[in-house]
PDB file of C-alpha atoms in Angstrom:
ATOM      1  CA  ARG A   8       0.466  -0.155  -0.004  1.00  0.00           C
ATOM      2  CA  LEU A   9       3.271   2.248   0.537  1.00  0.00           C
ATOM      3  CA  VAL A  10       4.526   1.699  -2.714  1.00  0.00           C
ATOM      4  CA  ILE A  11       1.037   2.546  -4.568  1.00  0.00           C
ATOM      5  CA  TYR A  12       1.007   6.079  -2.343  1.00  0.00           C
ATOM      6  CA  VAL A  13       5.142   6.645  -3.154  1.00  0.00           C
ATOM      7  CA  LEU A  14       3.933   5.922  -6.785  1.00  0.00           C
ATOM      8  CA  ALA A  15       1.219   7.727  -7.042  1.00  0.00           C
ATOM      9  CA  ILE A  16       3.028  10.902  -5.487  1.00  0.00           C
ATOM     10  CA  ALA A  17       5.922  11.019  -7.873  1.00  0.00           C
ATOM     11  CA  ILE A  18       3.735  10.056 -10.803  1.00  0.00           C
ATOM     12  CA  GLY A  19       1.126  13.466  -9.598  1.00  0.00           C
ATOM     13  CA  LEU A  20       4.819  15.948  -8.780  1.00  0.00           C
ATOM     14  CA  LEU A  21       5.753  14.487 -12.972  1.00  0.00           C
ATOM     15  CA  VAL A  22       2.664  15.870 -14.520  1.00  0.00           C
ATOM     16  CA  GLY A  23       2.070  18.376 -11.597  1.00  0.00           C
ATOM     17  CA  CYS A  24       5.154  20.091 -13.623  1.00  0.00           C
ATOM     18  CA  LEU A  25       3.976  19.478 -17.246  1.00  0.00           C
ATOM     19  CA  PHE A  26       0.817  21.068 -15.911  1.00  0.00           C
ATOM     20  CA  GLY A  27       2.800  24.042 -14.640  1.00  0.00           C
ATOM     21  CA  ILE A  28       4.355  24.273 -18.146  1.00  0.00           C
ATOM     22  CA  GLN A  29       1.668  24.098 -20.133  1.00  0.00           C
ATOM     23  CA  PRO A  30       0.103  27.304 -19.702  1.00  0.00           C
ATOM     24  CA  SER A  31       3.911  28.899 -21.123  1.00  0.00           C
ATOM     25  CA  VAL A  32       3.498  26.570 -23.719  1.00  0.00           C
ATOM     26  CA  ASN A  33       0.660  27.479 -25.237  1.00  0.00           C
ATOM     27  CA  GLY A  34       0.709  30.531 -24.560  1.00  0.00           C
ATOM     28  CA  SER A  35       3.309  31.002 -26.049  1.00  0.00           C
ATOM     29  CA  LEU A  36       0.913  29.259 -28.726  1.00  0.00           C
ATOM     30  CA  GLY A  37      -1.358  32.226 -28.273  1.00  0.00           C
ATOM     31  CA  ALA A  38       0.888  34.676 -28.998  1.00  0.00           C
ATOM     32  CA  SER A  39       0.912  33.301 -32.550  1.00  0.00           C
ATOM     33  CA  VAL A  40      -1.851  32.562 -33.841  1.00  0.00           C
ATOM     34  CA  ALA A  41      -4.493  35.266 -34.190  1.00  0.00           C
ATOM     35  CA  HIS A  42      -6.944  34.382 -31.308  1.00  0.00           C
ATOM     36  CA  PRO A  43      -6.365  32.454 -28.598  1.00  0.00           C
ATOM     37  CA  LEU A  44      -9.121  29.825 -29.260  1.00  0.00           C
ATOM     38  CA  GLN A  45      -6.905  29.443 -32.243  1.00  0.00           C
ATOM     39  CA  ALA A  46      -4.412  27.757 -29.669  1.00  0.00           C
ATOM     40  CA  SER A  47      -6.834  26.203 -27.345  1.00  0.00           C
ATOM     41  CA  LEU A  48      -8.083  24.308 -30.494  1.00  0.00           C
ATOM     42  CA  ILE A  49      -4.609  23.161 -32.058  1.00  0.00           C
ATOM     43  CA  SER A  50      -3.605  22.431 -28.291  1.00  0.00           C
ATOM     44  CA  PHE A  51      -6.749  19.992 -27.911  1.00  0.00           C
ATOM     45  CA  GLY A  52      -6.339  18.636 -31.615  1.00  0.00           C
ATOM     46  CA  SER A  53      -2.705  17.853 -30.777  1.00  0.00           C
ATOM     47  CA  GLY A  54      -3.824  15.860 -28.147  1.00  0.00           C
ATOM     48  CA  THR A  55      -6.344  14.493 -29.328  1.00  0.00           C
ATOM     49  CA  ALA A  56      -4.469  13.771 -32.272  1.00  0.00           C
ATOM     50  CA  LEU A  57      -1.913  11.360 -29.934  1.00  0.00           C
ATOM     51  CA  ILE A  58      -5.186   9.668 -27.793  1.00  0.00           C
ATOM     52  CA  ILE A  59      -6.477   8.066 -30.776  1.00  0.00           C
ATOM     53  CA  ILE A  60      -2.946   6.827 -31.532  1.00  0.00           C
ATOM     54  CA  GLY A  61      -2.683   5.958 -27.834  1.00  0.00           C
ATOM     55  CA  CYS A  62      -6.142   4.350 -28.511  1.00  0.00           C
ATOM     56  CA  LEU A  63      -5.373   2.944 -31.750  1.00  0.00           C
ATOM     57  CA  ALA A  64      -1.786   0.421 -30.407  1.00  0.00           C
ATOM     58  CA  THR A  65      -3.948  -0.764 -27.577  1.00  0.00           C
ATOM     59  CA  GLY A  66      -6.987  -1.896 -29.744  1.00  0.00           C
ATOM     60  CA  ASN A  67      -9.026   0.459 -28.017  1.00  0.00           C
ATOM     61  CA  PHE A  68     -10.634   2.094 -30.165  1.00  0.00           C
ATOM     62  CA  PRO A  69     -13.239   3.204 -31.381  1.00  0.00           C
ATOM     63  CA  PRO A  70     -14.401   3.712 -27.755  1.00  0.00           C
ATOM     64  CA  ARG A  71     -16.800   1.255 -26.274  1.00  0.00           C
ATOM     65  CA  PHE A  72     -19.221   1.919 -23.316  1.00  0.00           C
ATOM     66  CA  THR A  73     -19.803  -0.514 -20.077  1.00  0.00           C
ATOM     67  CA  THR A  74     -23.156   1.268 -20.273  1.00  0.00           C
ATOM     68  CA  ALA A  75     -25.436   3.393 -22.078  1.00  0.00           C
ATOM     69  CA  PRO A  76     -24.017   6.613 -23.098  1.00  0.00           C
ATOM     70  CA  SER A  77     -27.711   8.083 -23.148  1.00  0.00           C
ATOM     71  CA  GLY A  78     -27.677   6.279 -19.684  1.00  0.00           C
ATOM     72  CA  LEU A  79     -24.715   8.255 -18.369  1.00  0.00           C
ATOM     73  CA  PRO A  80     -25.933  11.809 -16.716  1.00  0.00           C
ATOM     74  CA  LEU A  81     -25.144  14.706 -17.813  1.00  0.00           C
ATOM     75  CA  TRP A  82     -21.940  15.743 -15.804  1.00  0.00           C
ATOM     76  CA  MET A  83     -20.086  13.457 -17.761  1.00  0.00           C
ATOM     77  CA  TRP A  84     -19.627  14.602 -20.820  1.00  0.00           C
ATOM     78  CA  ALA A  85     -18.494  18.022 -18.923  1.00  0.00           C
ATOM     79  CA  GLY A  86     -14.613  16.849 -18.733  1.00  0.00           C
ATOM     80  CA  GLY A  87     -13.765  18.220 -22.225  1.00  0.00           C
ATOM     81  CA  LEU A  88     -15.278  21.300 -21.407  1.00  0.00           C
ATOM     82  CA  ILE A  89     -13.623  21.882 -18.316  1.00  0.00           C
ATOM     83  CA  GLY A  90     -10.449  21.133 -20.179  1.00  0.00           C
ATOM     84  CA  VAL A  91     -11.127  23.328 -22.408  1.00  0.00           C
ATOM     85  CA  MET A  92     -11.797  26.419 -19.916  1.00  0.00           C
ATOM     86  CA  ILE A  93      -8.238  24.941 -18.046  1.00  0.00           C
ATOM     87  CA  VAL A  94      -6.256  25.531 -21.250  1.00  0.00           C
ATOM     88  CA  THR A  95      -8.373  29.187 -22.415  1.00  0.00           C
ATOM     89  CA  SER A  96      -8.330  30.813 -19.544  1.00  0.00           C
ATOM     90  CA  SER A  97      -4.470  29.754 -18.513  1.00  0.00           C
ATOM     91  CA  LEU A  98      -2.907  31.214 -21.893  1.00  0.00           C
ATOM     92  CA  ILE A  99      -4.796  33.947 -21.559  1.00  0.00           C
ATOM     93  CA  MET A 100      -4.350  34.887 -17.673  1.00  0.00           C
ATOM     94  CA  VAL A 101      -0.973  33.382 -17.421  1.00  0.00           C
ATOM     95  CA  PRO A 102       0.586  36.354 -19.731  1.00  0.00           C
ATOM     96  CA  LYS A 103      -0.999  39.056 -17.196  1.00  0.00           C
ATOM     97  CA  VAL A 104      -0.183  37.992 -14.139  1.00  0.00           C
ATOM     98  CA  GLY A 105       2.442  35.044 -14.621  1.00  0.00           C
ATOM     99  CA  SER A 106       2.818  31.444 -13.788  1.00  0.00           C
ATOM    100  CA  LEU A 107       3.046  30.972  -9.442  1.00  0.00           C
ATOM    101  CA  LEU A 108       0.274  33.122  -9.101  1.00  0.00           C
ATOM    102  CA  TRP A 109      -2.030  30.984 -11.942  1.00  0.00           C
ATOM    103  CA  PHE A 110      -1.169  28.112 -10.484  1.00  0.00           C
ATOM    104  CA  ALA A 111      -1.711  28.714  -7.037  1.00  0.00           C
ATOM    105  CA  SER A 112      -5.432  29.839  -7.150  1.00  0.00           C
ATOM    106  CA  LEU A 113      -5.978  26.744  -9.931  1.00  0.00           C
ATOM    107  CA  ILE A 114      -4.120  24.063  -7.828  1.00  0.00           C
ATOM    108  CA  THR A 115      -5.600  25.880  -3.963  1.00  0.00           C
ATOM    109  CA  GLY A 116      -9.194  25.823  -5.993  1.00  0.00           C
ATOM    110  CA  GLN A 117      -9.051  22.338  -7.065  1.00  0.00           C
ATOM    111  CA  ILE A 118      -7.648  21.607  -3.202  1.00  0.00           C
ATOM    112  CA  LEU A 119     -11.005  23.071  -1.827  1.00  0.00           C
ATOM    113  CA  THR A 120     -13.288  21.323  -4.907  1.00  0.00           C
ATOM    114  CA  ALA A 121     -12.094  17.962  -4.112  1.00  0.00           C
ATOM    115  CA  THR A 122     -11.868  18.406  -0.317  1.00  0.00           C
ATOM    116  CA  ALA A 123     -16.195  18.819  -0.472  1.00  0.00           C
ATOM    117  CA  LEU A 124     -15.433  16.114  -3.314  1.00  0.00           C
ATOM    118  CA  ASP A 125     -14.129  13.598  -1.304  1.00  0.00           C
ATOM    119  CA  HIS A 126     -16.205  15.104   1.549  1.00  0.00           C
ATOM    120  CA  PHE A 127     -19.338  14.769   0.325  1.00  0.00           C
ATOM    121  CA  GLY A 128     -18.491  11.481  -2.211  1.00  0.00           C
ATOM    122  CA  TRP A 129     -19.939  13.761  -5.488  1.00  0.00           C
ATOM    123  CA  LEU A 130     -19.359  12.335  -9.049  1.00  0.00           C
ATOM    124  CA  GLY A 131     -18.583   9.476  -7.383  1.00  0.00           C
ATOM    125  CA  ASN A 132     -15.694  10.013  -5.806  1.00  0.00           C
ATOM    126  CA  PRO A 133     -14.986   7.701  -2.243  1.00  0.00           C
ATOM    127  CA  GLN A 134     -16.757   9.627   0.598  1.00  0.00           C
ATOM    128  CA  VAL A 135     -13.280  10.350   2.416  1.00  0.00           C
ATOM    129  CA  THR A 136     -14.540  12.610   5.530  1.00  0.00           C
ATOM    130  CA  ALA A 137     -12.646  16.274   6.406  1.00  0.00           C
ATOM    131  CA  SER A 138     -11.327  16.020   9.309  1.00  0.00           C
ATOM    132  CA  PRO A 139      -9.465  18.654  11.412  1.00  0.00           C
ATOM    133  CA  LEU A 140      -5.901  17.665   9.651  1.00  0.00           C
ATOM    134  CA  ARG A 141      -7.253  17.699   6.007  1.00  0.00           C
ATOM    135  CA  LEU A 142      -9.150  21.359   6.656  1.00  0.00           C
ATOM    136  CA  LEU A 143      -5.956  22.491   7.448  1.00  0.00           C
ATOM    137  CA  GLY A 144      -4.094  21.023   4.652  1.00  0.00           C
ATOM    138  CA  ALA A 145      -6.035  22.918   2.494  1.00  0.00           C
ATOM    139  CA  GLY A 146      -6.616  25.841   4.734  1.00  0.00           C
ATOM    140  CA  LEU A 147      -2.461  25.816   4.669  1.00  0.00           C
ATOM    141  CA  LEU A 148      -2.573  26.193   0.712  1.00  0.00           C
ATOM    142  CA  LEU A 149      -5.516  28.810   0.475  1.00  0.00           C
ATOM    143  CA  ALA A 150      -3.309  31.327   3.236  1.00  0.00           C
ATOM    144  CA  GLY A 151       0.175  29.969   0.275  1.00  0.00           C
ATOM    145  CA  LEU A 152      -2.171  31.813  -1.961  1.00  0.00           C
ATOM    146  CA  LEU A 153      -3.130  34.861  -0.210  1.00  0.00           C
ATOM    147  CA  VAL A 154       0.808  35.099   0.205  1.00  0.00           C
ATOM    148  CA  ILE A 155       1.266  34.318  -3.215  1.00  0.00           C
ATOM    149  CA  VAL A 156      -0.939  37.942  -3.938  1.00  0.00           C
ATOM    150  CA  ALA A 157      -0.061  39.845  -1.298  1.00  0.00           C
ATOM    151  CA  ALA A 158       3.693  39.952  -3.062  1.00  0.00           C
ATOM    152  CA  LYS A 159       2.484  39.706  -6.745  1.00  0.00           C
ATOM    153  CA  TRP A 160       0.896  43.126  -5.473  1.00  0.00           C
ATOM    154  CA  ASN A 161       4.120  44.506  -3.495  1.00  0.00           C
ATOM    155  CA  ASP A 162       6.157  43.503  -6.557  1.00  0.00           C
ATOM    156  CA  SER A 163       3.237  46.354  -8.630  1.00  0.00           C
ATOM    157  CA  ARG A 164       3.375  48.406  -6.272  1.00  0.00           C
ATOM    158  CA  ALA A 165       7.382  48.986  -6.328  1.00  0.00           C
ATOM    159  CA  ALA A 166       7.864  48.493  -9.768  1.00  0.00           C
ATOM    160  CA  ALA A 167       5.022  51.244 -10.061  1.00  0.00           C
ATOM    161  CA  ALA A 168       7.010  53.694  -7.717  1.00  0.00           C
ATOM    162  CA  GLN A 169       9.772  52.814  -9.693  1.00  0.00           C
ATOM    163  CA  ILE A 170       9.001  54.746 -12.541  1.00  0.00           C
ATOM    164  CA  ALA A 171       7.293  56.987 -10.948  1.00  0.00           C
ATOM    165  CA  LEU A 172      10.727  58.102  -9.299  1.00  0.00           C
ATOM    166  CA  PRO A 173      13.161  60.636 -11.245  1.00  0.00           C
ATOM    167  CA  PRO A 174      16.302  59.601 -12.919  1.00  0.00           C
ATOM    168  CA  SER A 175      18.381  59.630  -9.631  1.00  0.00           C
ATOM    169  CA  ASP A 176      20.678  62.955 -11.746  1.00  0.00           C
ATOM    170  CA  GLU A 177      17.338  65.304 -11.038  1.00  0.00           C
ATOM    171  CA  VAL A 178      17.009  64.580  -7.626  1.00  0.00           C
ATOM    172  CA  THR A 179      20.488  65.276  -6.322  1.00  0.00           C
ATOM    173  CA  GLY A 180      21.209  66.691  -9.193  1.00  0.00           C
ATOM    174  CA  ILE A 181      24.831  65.137 -10.330  1.00  0.00           C
ATOM    175  CA  LYS A 182      25.582  63.517 -12.821  1.00  0.00           C
TER     176      LYS A 182
END
């Protein structure tokens, strides 16, 4: 059981690193096309092509449902829509606010939502009580987000103050 936890953490960290660079990659792509939605289309198109190749290579194409598609709840069809919102909003926002602030917001939102999903057993998740220790961890992430926001605010104010100051020779008269 410990091995699966260690493996999950290692894979999660690796995928998290990839997730961390994705908006920068997409943002650069977005700067190279006429509209952010075009960058999203290219991003999802390349991802879709890779998934189709993987499914074909493993004999898992076309998709075969174990439950009739008409019997699935609507929320199960929302994954692609959520992905489009994440990718598109990321490629728009990361160039404006930076990766750290954006990802701190995304991760905190994910943790808060995951805490509720687990606690109430929503969307097919096993029910796991939001214990005081779990709530403390989520609260610390929220506190971390607030510290990052404060740092960004402080950096912005310092940069604005630098712009407002006259060059040093005008203040001192020394050239």
